[in-house]
Amino acid sequence: MGGIVDFDVCFPSATVDVRDMHQVSGVPVADLAAITHTRSFPVLAEHETSAGLASRAAARLLERLGTDRSAVREVIYAGSGVWDTPFWSPAASVADELGIRNAHCYEITNFCNAGLTAIRLAADSVAASPGTYTLVLLGDRLSRMVDYSDPDSKALFNFGDAGAAVLLADDGCAFRVLHSAMRTDPSWSDYYRGEWRDGRVVIRRGPHRRGLGAAYVENFGRLAGEALAAAGREVGDVAWFLINQGDKGMHERLLATLGIPAERSVFNYGRLGHMGGADTLIALNDLLAEEKLREGDLILLATSAMGFSWGITALEYSG
């Protein structure tokens, strides 16, 4: 398989505050803080788009690397499928902005698991086409799909927004993709769904059903075992375990179940919400910025998505 040459993350300019959520929803601030774990976090401003964030991240990335645009043969835009404009290709739009003219541009919809799904496909693609690049773009408008007037949606009030861009190639990689294990439990497919309200899509939860937290721990544990076995590694070899930042309690339970110390993970709950599919890249970028990665480090990225899908992607840091 190929790997990740480099990546970039872009945050929006606006923030949302739990006190504003309280004013609209009527849910006590203390109850909201138990979900968000922070008073405010980044969300799209009125004039911003998710594709715009992804485009900015990609422009910075390609400029920093000096990438030949003609060598980019695929542009994959990953997210929930609720794009900034209906019946539209954000992949093609961003490619046009970046001056990429020789690529196949398309979208992947798998919610917050879409980015790593795209990376898995891209790693195989570049391995089969040496000398070419695939650009994966992550962009969603999660905060725009949350209805703060609906107290029953409070579990989603930690949804924020971020854009990201990842460049993959067959060599010269900072992170080699070792294996990706993913599965979907379709019995949860209708637990959340979107509906139109006041000209926008909002997320609604179906009747409450117990067991989702346990399903997260069970599926992540199973997939971590599969990914490690395929890579010829064991849990003790894991240098870092990074996960979508949705539920802090589940995050802690999962680490305990796997036997991975909390010090080998990243907890951004005090400053960020759930920033969509970019969560694990944000955590990985934090490790790079703090110079905590060492050559040969085994990194597991745990991603999940409505539907419900789970994935574990094993990376090896090359420095």
mmCIF file of C-alpha atoms in Angstrom:
data_model
loop_
_atom_site.group_PDB
_atom_site.id
_atom_site.type_symbol
_atom_site.label_atom_id
_atom_site.label_comp_id
_atom_site.label_asym_id
_atom_site.label_seq_id
_atom_site.Cartn_x
_atom_site.Cartn_y
_atom_site.Cartn_z
ATOM 1 C CA MET A 1 0.000 0.000 0.000
ATOM 2 C CA GLY A 2 1.008 3.638 -0.379
ATOM 3 C CA GLY A 3 0.993 6.199 2.353
ATOM 4 C CA ILE A 4 0.480 9.758 3.507
ATOM 5 C CA VAL A 5 3.060 12.249 2.273
ATOM 6 C CA ASP A 6 1.680 15.095 4.391
ATOM 7 C CA PHE A 7 -1.593 16.692 5.450
ATOM 8 C CA ASP A 8 -3.090 19.979 6.587
ATOM 9 C CA VAL A 9 -6.060 20.985 8.732
ATOM 10 C CA CYS A 10 -8.082 24.203 8.497
ATOM 11 C CA PHE A 11 -10.429 25.567 11.165
ATOM 12 C CA PRO A 12 -13.379 27.909 10.558
ATOM 13 C CA SER A 13 -13.495 31.460 11.888
ATOM 14 C CA ALA A 14 -16.622 31.312 14.072
ATOM 15 C CA THR A 15 -17.330 29.600 17.391
ATOM 16 C CA VAL A 16 -20.425 28.356 19.180
ATOM 17 C CA ASP A 17 -20.892 28.762 22.940
ATOM 18 C CA VAL A 18 -22.772 26.442 25.304
ATOM 19 C CA ARG A 19 -24.527 29.468 26.797
ATOM 20 C CA ASP A 20 -26.053 30.203 23.395
ATOM 21 C CA MET A 21 -27.071 26.554 23.075
ATOM 22 C CA HIS A 22 -28.732 26.833 26.477
ATOM 23 C CA GLN A 23 -30.666 29.935 25.448
ATOM 24 C CA VAL A 24 -32.086 28.171 22.372
ATOM 25 C CA SER A 25 -32.598 24.657 23.735
ATOM 26 C CA GLY A 26 -33.421 25.270 27.391
ATOM 27 C CA VAL A 27 -30.989 22.498 28.356
ATOM 28 C CA PRO A 28 -29.007 23.487 31.500
ATOM 29 C CA VAL A 29 -25.480 24.707 30.827
ATOM 30 C CA ALA A 30 -24.062 22.057 33.161
ATOM 31 C CA ASP A 31 -25.759 19.300 31.143
ATOM 32 C CA LEU A 32 -24.403 20.745 27.899
ATOM 33 C CA ALA A 33 -20.903 21.060 29.344
ATOM 34 C CA ALA A 34 -21.012 17.362 30.220
ATOM 35 C CA ILE A 35 -21.455 16.699 26.484
ATOM 36 C CA THR A 36 -19.117 19.309 24.993
ATOM 37 C CA HIS A 37 -16.458 19.366 27.765
ATOM 38 C CA THR A 38 -15.632 22.898 26.623
ATOM 39 C CA ARG A 39 -17.443 26.221 26.688
ATOM 40 C CA SER A 40 -16.941 26.968 22.996
ATOM 41 C CA PHE A 41 -15.439 25.426 19.862
ATOM 42 C CA PRO A 42 -15.018 26.253 16.135
ATOM 43 C CA VAL A 43 -17.943 26.152 13.706
ATOM 44 C CA LEU A 44 -18.558 27.503 10.225
ATOM 45 C CA ALA A 45 -19.302 31.216 10.049
ATOM 46 C CA GLU A 46 -22.274 32.333 8.002
ATOM 47 C CA HIS A 47 -20.133 33.106 4.937
ATOM 48 C CA GLU A 48 -17.924 29.990 5.160
ATOM 49 C CA THR A 49 -18.319 26.648 3.407
ATOM 50 C CA SER A 50 -16.944 23.233 4.220
ATOM 51 C CA ALA A 51 -15.453 22.957 0.727
ATOM 52 C CA GLY A 52 -13.780 26.317 1.287
ATOM 53 C CA LEU A 53 -12.045 24.994 4.415
ATOM 54 C CA ALA A 54 -10.893 21.863 2.574
ATOM 55 C CA SER A 55 -9.660 23.982 -0.330
ATOM 56 C CA ARG A 56 -7.637 26.247 1.961
ATOM 57 C CA ALA A 57 -6.064 23.239 3.669
ATOM 58 C CA ALA A 58 -5.213 21.687 0.283
ATOM 59 C CA ALA A 59 -3.745 24.923 -1.105
ATOM 60 C CA ARG A 60 -1.435 25.255 1.896
ATOM 61 C CA LEU A 61 -0.448 21.596 1.659
ATOM 62 C CA LEU A 62 0.371 21.601 -2.052
ATOM 63 C CA GLU A 63 2.225 24.900 -1.799
ATOM 64 C CA ARG A 64 4.289 23.657 1.149
ATOM 65 C CA LEU A 65 5.245 20.480 -0.724
ATOM 66 C CA GLY A 66 5.682 22.133 -4.134
ATOM 67 C CA THR A 67 3.510 19.408 -5.663
ATOM 68 C CA ASP A 68 3.195 19.239 -9.440
ATOM 69 C CA ARG A 69 -0.546 19.617 -9.999
ATOM 70 C CA SER A 70 -0.415 17.475 -13.154
ATOM 71 C CA ALA A 71 0.788 14.508 -11.071
ATOM 72 C CA VAL A 72 -2.395 14.569 -8.944
ATOM 73 C CA ARG A 73 -4.526 11.939 -10.671
ATOM 74 C CA GLU A 74 -7.360 11.610 -8.142
ATOM 75 C CA VAL A 75 -9.197 14.077 -5.930
ATOM 76 C CA ILE A 76 -11.548 12.450 -3.421
ATOM 77 C CA TYR A 77 -13.888 14.541 -1.278
ATOM 78 C CA ALA A 78 -15.064 12.691 1.834
ATOM 79 C CA GLY A 79 -17.953 13.497 4.141
ATOM 80 C CA SER A 80 -21.639 13.044 4.916
ATOM 81 C CA GLY A 81 -23.023 13.805 1.459
ATOM 82 C CA VAL A 82 -24.730 17.009 2.610
ATOM 83 C CA TRP A 83 -22.528 19.308 0.559
ATOM 84 C CA ASP A 84 -22.562 23.113 0.493
ATOM 85 C CA THR A 85 -24.613 22.988 -2.723
ATOM 86 C CA PRO A 86 -27.038 20.190 -3.711
ATOM 87 C CA PHE A 87 -26.362 17.991 -6.766
ATOM 88 C CA TRP A 88 -22.781 19.252 -6.980
ATOM 89 C CA SER A 89 -19.245 17.890 -6.897
ATOM 90 C CA PRO A 90 -17.124 19.537 -4.185
ATOM 91 C CA ALA A 91 -14.160 17.410 -5.350
ATOM 92 C CA ALA A 92 -14.310 18.885 -8.837
ATOM 93 C CA SER A 93 -14.897 22.413 -7.540
ATOM 94 C CA VAL A 94 -11.870 22.308 -5.234
ATOM 95 C CA ALA A 95 -9.727 20.728 -7.950
ATOM 96 C CA ASP A 96 -10.625 23.619 -10.267
ATOM 97 C CA GLU A 97 -9.684 26.165 -7.599
ATOM 98 C CA LEU A 98 -6.336 24.426 -7.094
ATOM 99 C CA GLY A 99 -5.519 24.201 -10.797
ATOM 100 C CA ILE A 100 -5.690 20.401 -10.887
ATOM 101 C CA ARG A 101 -6.745 19.516 -14.438
ATOM 102 C CA ASN A 102 -5.647 15.897 -14.918
ATOM 103 C CA ALA A 103 -7.482 14.085 -12.118
ATOM 104 C CA HIS A 104 -10.571 11.992 -11.630
ATOM 105 C CA CYS A 105 -12.653 13.888 -9.042
ATOM 106 C CA TYR A 106 -15.343 12.193 -7.006
ATOM 107 C CA GLU A 107 -16.986 11.980 -3.586
ATOM 108 C CA ILE A 108 -17.224 9.328 -0.865
ATOM 109 C CA THR A 109 -20.083 9.366 1.619
ATOM 110 C CA ASN A 110 -19.490 7.492 4.864
ATOM 111 C CA PHE A 111 -20.017 10.341 7.330
ATOM 112 C CA CYS A 112 -17.127 10.700 9.828
ATOM 113 C CA ASN A 113 -15.564 7.449 8.623
ATOM 114 C CA ALA A 114 -15.397 8.753 5.044
ATOM 115 C CA GLY A 115 -11.968 10.359 5.299
ATOM 116 C CA LEU A 116 -10.196 7.172 6.353
ATOM 117 C CA THR A 117 -12.237 5.180 3.832
ATOM 118 C CA ALA A 118 -10.925 7.536 1.151
ATOM 119 C CA ILE A 119 -7.376 7.190 2.482
ATOM 120 C CA ARG A 120 -7.660 3.397 2.299
ATOM 121 C CA LEU A 121 -8.766 3.583 -1.351
ATOM 122 C CA ALA A 122 -6.151 6.213 -2.155
ATOM 123 C CA ALA A 123 -3.330 4.154 -0.627
ATOM 124 C CA ASP A 124 -4.217 1.245 -2.906
ATOM 125 C CA SER A 125 -4.587 3.549 -5.907
ATOM 126 C CA VAL A 126 -1.191 5.252 -5.630
ATOM 127 C CA ALA A 127 0.522 1.917 -4.967
ATOM 128 C CA ALA A 128 -0.806 0.746 -8.341
ATOM 129 C CA SER A 129 0.270 3.986 -10.093
ATOM 130 C CA PRO A 130 3.808 4.911 -8.997
ATOM 131 C CA GLY A 131 4.755 8.538 -9.437
ATOM 132 C CA THR A 132 1.200 9.837 -9.051
ATOM 133 C CA TYR A 133 -0.653 11.461 -6.174
ATOM 134 C CA THR A 134 -4.148 11.232 -4.749
ATOM 135 C CA LEU A 135 -5.530 14.205 -2.846
ATOM 136 C CA VAL A 136 -8.103 13.378 -0.182
ATOM 137 C CA LEU A 137 -10.263 16.258 1.048
ATOM 138 C CA LEU A 138 -12.316 16.130 4.242
ATOM 139 C CA GLY A 139 -15.136 18.592 4.640
ATOM 140 C CA ASP A 140 -18.503 18.579 6.369
ATOM 141 C CA ARG A 141 -21.007 21.065 7.704
ATOM 142 C CA LEU A 142 -21.929 19.190 10.856
ATOM 143 C CA SER A 143 -22.714 22.229 12.995
ATOM 144 C CA ARG A 144 -25.177 23.441 10.346
ATOM 145 C CA MET A 145 -27.101 20.175 10.680
ATOM 146 C CA VAL A 146 -27.613 20.422 14.435
ATOM 147 C CA ASP A 147 -30.957 21.799 15.644
ATOM 148 C CA TYR A 148 -30.187 23.591 18.915
ATOM 149 C CA SER A 149 -33.918 24.163 19.483
ATOM 150 C CA ASP A 150 -34.418 20.407 19.860
ATOM 151 C CA PRO A 151 -33.399 19.218 23.372
ATOM 152 C CA ASP A 152 -33.554 15.604 22.155
ATOM 153 C CA SER A 153 -30.614 16.407 19.864
ATOM 154 C CA LYS A 154 -28.350 17.551 22.709
ATOM 155 C CA ALA A 155 -26.007 14.572 22.219
ATOM 156 C CA LEU A 156 -25.047 16.207 18.913
ATOM 157 C CA PHE A 157 -24.445 19.682 20.332
ATOM 158 C CA ASN A 158 -20.680 19.039 20.381
ATOM 159 C CA PHE A 159 -20.573 18.896 16.555
ATOM 160 C CA GLY A 160 -18.070 21.389 15.136
ATOM 161 C CA ASP A 161 -16.486 21.913 11.731
ATOM 162 C CA ALA A 162 -13.004 21.580 10.246
ATOM 163 C CA GLY A 163 -11.533 20.983 6.807
ATOM 164 C CA ALA A 164 -8.532 18.835 5.957
ATOM 165 C CA ALA A 165 -6.425 17.737 3.005
ATOM 166 C CA VAL A 166 -4.235 14.629 2.778
ATOM 167 C CA LEU A 167 -1.770 13.890 -0.029
ATOM 168 C CA LEU A 168 -0.947 10.247 -0.713
ATOM 169 C CA ALA A 169 1.754 8.669 -2.887
ATOM 170 C CA ASP A 170 3.573 5.360 -3.313
ATOM 171 C CA ASP A 171 6.855 6.651 -1.856
ATOM 172 C CA GLY A 172 8.284 9.591 0.086
ATOM 173 C CA CYS A 173 5.620 9.061 2.737
ATOM 174 C CA ALA A 174 5.666 10.325 6.308
ATOM 175 C CA PHE A 175 3.062 7.712 7.268
ATOM 176 C CA ARG A 176 2.848 4.303 5.639
ATOM 177 C CA VAL A 177 -0.641 2.783 5.590
ATOM 178 C CA LEU A 178 -0.208 -0.723 6.993
ATOM 179 C CA HIS A 179 -3.807 -1.903 7.084
ATOM 180 C CA SER A 180 -7.373 -0.660 7.347
ATOM 181 C CA ALA A 181 -10.158 -2.752 8.931
ATOM 182 C CA MET A 182 -13.743 -1.484 8.715
ATOM 183 C CA ARG A 183 -17.272 -2.773 9.206
ATOM 184 C CA THR A 184 -20.862 -1.548 9.402
ATOM 185 C CA ASP A 185 -23.637 -2.770 11.693
ATOM 186 C CA PRO A 186 -26.728 -2.071 9.547
ATOM 187 C CA SER A 187 -29.109 -2.676 12.441
ATOM 188 C CA TRP A 188 -28.327 0.919 13.520
ATOM 189 C CA SER A 189 -28.903 2.405 10.053
ATOM 190 C CA ASP A 190 -32.076 4.301 10.956
ATOM 191 C CA TYR A 191 -31.110 5.464 14.438
ATOM 192 C CA TYR A 192 -30.181 8.878 13.032
ATOM 193 C CA ARG A 193 -31.419 10.447 9.830
ATOM 194 C CA GLY A 194 -31.759 13.870 8.292
ATOM 195 C CA GLU A 195 -34.918 15.838 7.625
ATOM 196 C CA TRP A 196 -35.614 19.137 5.923
ATOM 197 C CA ARG A 197 -36.504 22.028 8.199
ATOM 198 C CA ASP A 198 -36.576 25.707 7.261
ATOM 199 C CA GLY A 199 -34.606 25.109 4.099
ATOM 200 C CA ARG A 200 -31.805 23.047 5.640
ATOM 201 C CA VAL A 201 -31.077 19.465 6.613
ATOM 202 C CA VAL A 202 -31.132 18.768 10.357
ATOM 203 C CA ILE A 203 -30.256 15.517 12.108
ATOM 204 C CA ARG A 204 -32.949 13.687 14.044
ATOM 205 C CA ARG A 205 -32.532 10.690 16.310
ATOM 206 C CA GLY A 206 -35.048 7.880 16.234
ATOM 207 C CA PRO A 207 -36.550 6.287 19.362
ATOM 208 C CA HIS A 208 -33.908 5.752 22.031
ATOM 209 C CA ARG A 209 -32.187 2.393 21.843
ATOM 210 C CA ARG A 210 -29.732 1.056 24.371
ATOM 211 C CA GLY A 211 -26.417 -0.516 23.433
ATOM 212 C CA LEU A 212 -24.739 1.942 21.071
ATOM 213 C CA GLY A 213 -21.892 2.722 23.478
ATOM 214 C CA ALA A 214 -21.216 -0.989 23.920
ATOM 215 C CA ALA A 215 -21.302 -1.436 20.130
ATOM 216 C CA TYR A 216 -18.580 1.216 19.788
ATOM 217 C CA VAL A 217 -16.277 -0.538 22.248
ATOM 218 C CA GLU A 218 -16.984 -3.989 20.808
ATOM 219 C CA ASN A 219 -16.469 -2.989 17.163
ATOM 220 C CA PHE A 220 -13.394 -0.865 17.759
ATOM 221 C CA GLY A 221 -11.873 -3.668 19.820
ATOM 222 C CA ARG A 222 -12.595 -6.267 17.158
ATOM 223 C CA LEU A 223 -11.255 -4.106 14.326
ATOM 224 C CA ALA A 224 -8.141 -3.124 16.285
ATOM 225 C CA GLY A 225 -7.383 -6.825 16.650
ATOM 226 C CA GLU A 226 -7.861 -7.366 12.913
ATOM 227 C CA ALA A 227 -5.664 -4.408 11.946
ATOM 228 C CA LEU A 228 -2.892 -5.396 14.349
ATOM 229 C CA ALA A 229 -2.928 -9.016 13.202
ATOM 230 C CA ALA A 230 -2.756 -7.957 9.543
ATOM 231 C CA ALA A 231 0.194 -5.670 10.333
ATOM 232 C CA GLY A 232 1.924 -8.384 12.366
ATOM 233 C CA ARG A 233 1.807 -6.275 15.527
ATOM 234 C CA GLU A 234 0.361 -6.502 19.041
ATOM 235 C CA VAL A 235 -1.412 -4.040 21.329
ATOM 236 C CA GLY A 236 1.816 -3.431 23.202
ATOM 237 C CA ASP A 237 3.359 -2.132 19.973
ATOM 238 C CA VAL A 238 0.831 0.705 19.671
ATOM 239 C CA ALA A 239 2.571 4.022 20.258
ATOM 240 C CA TRP A 240 -0.555 6.150 19.764
ATOM 241 C CA PHE A 241 -4.284 5.450 19.594
ATOM 242 C CA LEU A 242 -6.246 8.374 18.133
ATOM 243 C CA ILE A 243 -10.031 8.422 17.919
ATOM 244 C CA ASN A 244 -12.918 10.537 16.666
ATOM 245 C CA GLN A 245 -13.724 12.967 19.458
ATOM 246 C CA GLY A 246 -17.364 12.183 20.080
ATOM 247 C CA ASP A 247 -17.788 10.669 23.535
ATOM 248 C CA LYS A 248 -15.052 11.131 26.142
ATOM 249 C CA GLY A 249 -16.423 8.401 28.395
ATOM 250 C CA MET A 250 -16.464 5.859 25.565
ATOM 251 C CA HIS A 251 -12.935 6.947 24.579
ATOM 252 C CA GLU A 252 -11.704 6.177 28.092
ATOM 253 C CA ARG A 253 -13.595 2.851 28.296
ATOM 254 C CA LEU A 254 -12.182 1.749 24.958
ATOM 255 C CA LEU A 255 -8.599 2.481 25.992
ATOM 256 C CA ALA A 256 -9.122 0.532 29.216
ATOM 257 C CA THR A 257 -10.664 -2.395 27.310
ATOM 258 C CA LEU A 258 -7.783 -2.506 24.827
ATOM 259 C CA GLY A 259 -5.176 -2.094 27.548
ATOM 260 C CA ILE A 260 -3.739 1.086 26.033
ATOM 261 C CA PRO A 261 -2.676 3.747 28.582
ATOM 262 C CA ALA A 262 -4.460 7.093 28.303
ATOM 263 C CA GLU A 263 -1.049 8.753 27.849
ATOM 264 C CA ARG A 264 -0.865 7.092 24.427
ATOM 265 C CA SER A 265 -3.932 8.909 23.203
ATOM 266 C CA VAL A 266 -4.877 12.555 22.596
ATOM 267 C CA PHE A 267 -7.734 14.247 24.452
ATOM 268 C CA ASN A 268 -8.794 17.530 22.848
ATOM 269 C CA TYR A 269 -12.154 17.756 24.603
ATOM 270 C CA GLY A 270 -11.132 20.818 26.567
ATOM 271 C CA ARG A 271 -10.715 22.987 23.471
ATOM 272 C CA LEU A 272 -12.561 21.354 20.554
ATOM 273 C CA GLY A 273 -15.842 19.668 19.802
ATOM 274 C CA HIS A 274 -16.289 16.703 17.502
ATOM 275 C CA MET A 275 -14.711 18.197 14.371
ATOM 276 C CA GLY A 276 -16.077 15.600 11.964
ATOM 277 C CA GLY A 277 -13.745 13.301 10.072
ATOM 278 C CA ALA A 278 -10.817 15.618 10.803
ATOM 279 C CA ASP A 279 -10.647 14.622 14.504
ATOM 280 C CA THR A 280 -7.905 12.016 14.158
ATOM 281 C CA LEU A 281 -5.879 14.229 11.800
ATOM 282 C CA ILE A 282 -6.092 17.093 14.302
ATOM 283 C CA ALA A 283 -4.780 14.769 17.015
ATOM 284 C CA LEU A 284 -2.025 13.503 14.700
ATOM 285 C CA ASN A 285 -1.071 17.070 13.835
ATOM 286 C CA ASP A 286 -0.851 17.879 17.560
ATOM 287 C CA LEU A 287 1.625 15.021 18.019
ATOM 288 C CA LEU A 288 3.731 16.322 15.137
ATOM 289 C CA ALA A 289 3.668 19.889 16.464
ATOM 290 C CA GLU A 290 4.707 18.700 19.927
ATOM 291 C CA GLU A 291 7.454 16.475 18.415
ATOM 292 C CA LYS A 292 6.078 13.401 20.165
ATOM 293 C CA LEU A 293 6.343 11.034 17.199
ATOM 294 C CA ARG A 294 9.354 8.771 16.703
ATOM 295 C CA GLU A 295 10.412 6.895 13.586
ATOM 296 C CA GLY A 296 8.719 3.500 13.469
ATOM 297 C CA ASP A 297 5.829 4.517 15.756
ATOM 298 C CA LEU A 298 2.694 2.443 15.203
ATOM 299 C CA ILE A 299 -0.405 4.664 15.192
ATOM 300 C CA LEU A 300 -4.001 3.443 15.181
ATOM 301 C CA LEU A 301 -6.670 5.824 13.914
ATOM 302 C CA ALA A 302 -10.153 4.889 15.135
ATOM 303 C CA THR A 303 -13.026 6.421 13.181
ATOM 304 C CA SER A 304 -16.760 5.934 13.381
ATOM 305 C CA ALA A 305 -19.826 7.153 11.562
ATOM 306 C CA MET A 306 -23.572 7.235 11.546
ATOM 307 C CA GLY A 307 -24.948 4.261 9.790
ATOM 308 C CA PHE A 308 -23.207 2.858 11.903
ATOM 309 C CA SER A 309 -19.678 2.174 10.638
ATOM 310 C CA TRP A 310 -16.397 1.745 12.483
ATOM 311 C CA GLY A 311 -12.828 1.639 11.229
ATOM 312 C CA ILE A 312 -9.284 1.150 12.483
ATOM 313 C CA THR A 313 -6.430 2.320 10.257
ATOM 314 C CA ALA A 314 -2.871 1.341 11.166
ATOM 315 C CA LEU A 315 -0.091 3.760 10.203
ATOM 316 C CA GLU A 316 3.670 3.598 10.663
ATOM 317 C CA TYR A 317 5.537 6.875 11.071
ATOM 318 C CA SER A 318 8.577 7.212 8.836
ATOM 319 C CA GLY A 319 9.745 10.600 10.099
#
